[in-house]
Amino acid sequence: MAPILAARYTSSAGAISIGPRTRYDREGGSLIVPSDHATTDTASKLASELQKLLGPGQVLTEPHQIATYRRFFAIPPRPRIVPAYPPGAPALVVRPRNAEDVVLVLQKAAACDVPVVPYGGGTGVMGGATPLEGALVLDLGAMNRILDLSTGDLLATVEPGVVLGDLASAAETRGLLFAHDPWSQPIATVGGAVETNGVGYLAAGYGPMGDQVRGLEVALVTGEIVSWNGAAKAPGPALWRLFIGSEGTLAVVTKVIVELYPRPETRLLAAFRFPTFADGFQAITHLRASGLRPTMIDFEEVDGEPLRAAADLYLAFDGPVPVVRAAASLAREICRAAGGTNRGKRAAERFWVHRHDTAYRFLERLATSPGERRWQNVYYANVAVPPSKVLAYCAEVVDLARQHGVVARSFGVWARPEFVSFTLHGRTEPLQDALDATLLLARRLGGSIEYVHGAGLRLAHLMEDELGSAAPLLRHVKHLLDPSCTLNPGKLGLCPLS
Ligand SMILES: Cc1cc2nc3c(=O)[nH]c(=O)nc-3n(C[C@H](O)[C@H](O)[C@H](O)COP(=O)(O)OP(=O)(O)OC[C@H]3O[C@@H](n4cnc5c(N)ncnc54)[C@H](O)[C@@H]3O)c2cc1C
């Protein structure tokens, strides 16, 4: 590491230097926020310049057009770290048509010190795409073409703004499966899913979004467009993986090559109810230990006292009929042995049919009240914990929550035994403290603070702890790729460099 950079990012006692322009005091929670933002004047000059270069339809500046991008619902009223550019009204929105437009916008914005917030479907729940005061929102929604769908090579080449559900439908018409299927499939984009490395219903069998990416094209602030093809294996470090989960802080994804799968001959669904979370968790670990690989593992407590309530497990198996039948039969035996009751095919199918309902409810809410949304006093925590520690971790979460005067409930596991979810309910201040304590406990146990949604702004203050010794390296990479700190400042705990 170059000494100059190491010195810039060294932590001092009690305070973390998140970047030279924003500091977070661990003890007092005080912040040093510089105020040298781009002026409205600079942003309006940038808007007129871009309107001339790109055409007026691609640059939005009217308040009513910009208002729909103000989605603050992920950010608590008193965030632990306020970046140099706090969440707020953006100065302009640009809708590029291709990678060349993106490079142009990045370079013009960097030249006049206007931050750029990449924006896919805007469905991220951590504030990664939340606009920043005076920023340029780069809405990738118009880059929404499926460029190629190869049944021979089992690959799709798409622009970043393609909605996940549209790619799934296009693959299906060719007898193929696009296997990233989150709750938000009808409303989120491929670019957003790559940049958050999202997890979907089928991740138990096919992995998170990042595992399904075979190649990328990215536009850098420094002016280059860099691409990696869909080769299954290549010499040298897989540099393109650097951008997976980077939440729009390092580059803008302008093309993605995604792996597709032959549509399975059959998909068998099953539903079980267990007396407690611990019983169902035992079944899940036995399923894995037996060598079975379900396509879907979805497990969550039903209402009741946490860790004492009953819990429902939904499983799916994909493949040729005899293989799937044998796997499902073994799974039934394992679930019965762990105390599970088979709830029958209808319960399983009902679950499957309604799996995207929350996305449609989200769209309805947006239609009735577009724009700014507020923090709710509930937090959905999604941590990774080594499987051997999951039960002890969950018990400790219940205690930690109680100590902070909030309530933990709805424990669940998604896709892998180590992916653990729960909710925390209570007033804002104690909820925030309880949240930090439970997430950091997962990290200390050898896991991570978030397995599905990324960190955005909401967990930015915990990224030092999450990354540990890798934190200076990430900043070094950021400095190399985005020396002007134009891309998404503050997100992931990365701030502008002075
Ligand atoms: C009802 C609901 C259900 C959800 N269920 C799930 C779920 O099951 N699984 C899951 O993983 N997530 C889920 N989410 C969260 C969200 O849908 C995912 O994080 C999704 O991947 C975000 O996609 P998006 O297109 O909306 O991205 P955005 O929210 O627009 O952006 C997400 C991040 O990616 C960056 N970004 C977006 N596009 C680009 C690009 N082209 N280049 C560089 N950076 C970019 C943004 O700056 C931001 O940091 C859910 C959200 C809602 C509202």
Coordinates of N, CA, C and O in Angstrom, one line a residue, residues 76 91 102 132 157 236 263 297 335 374 377 443 491:
P76 N -32.6 5.8 8.4 CA -33.2 6.2 9.7 C -33.1 7.7 9.9 O -32.2 8.4 9.3
A91 N -30.0 17.3 -8.1 CA -30.1 18.5 -8.9 C -30.7 18.1 -10.3 O -31.4 18.9 -10.9
V102 N -22.9 7.1 -20.8 CA -22.5 7.0 -19.4 C -21.2 7.6 -19.2 O -21.0 8.4 -18.2
L132 N -28.6 11.9 -3.5 CA -27.8 12.8 -2.5 C -28.1 14.2 -2.9 O -28.3 14.5 -4.1
T157 N -27.0 -11.8 -22.9 CA -26.3 -10.6 -22.8 C -27.3 -9.5 -22.7 O -28.1 -9.3 -23.6
G236 N -5.6 -15.5 -14.9 CA -5.6 -14.1 -14.3 C -6.7 -14.0 -13.3 O -7.6 -14.7 -13.2
R263 N -34.4 -25.2 -18.7 CA -35.5 -25.2 -17.8 C -35.7 -26.7 -17.3 O -35.7 -27.6 -18.0
I297 N -34.7 -23.1 -0.3 CA -34.9 -23.4 1.1 C -35.4 -22.0 1.6 O -34.8 -21.0 1.6
C335 N -37.2 -34.4 7.2 CA -38.1 -33.4 7.8 C -39.0 -34.1 8.9 O -39.1 -33.6 10.0
R374 N -40.5 7.4 4.6 CA -39.9 7.5 5.9 C -39.5 6.2 6.6 O -40.1 5.2 6.3
N377 N -40.3 1.9 12.2 CA -39.7 1.4 13.4 C -39.6 -0.1 13.4 O -39.9 -0.8 14.4
R443 N -20.8 -10.7 12.8 CA -19.5 -10.5 12.3 C -18.4 -11.1 13.1 O -17.5 -11.8 12.7
K491 N -21.9 6.0 0.1 CA -22.4 4.6 0.1 C -21.3 3.6 0.4 O -20.1 3.9 0.1

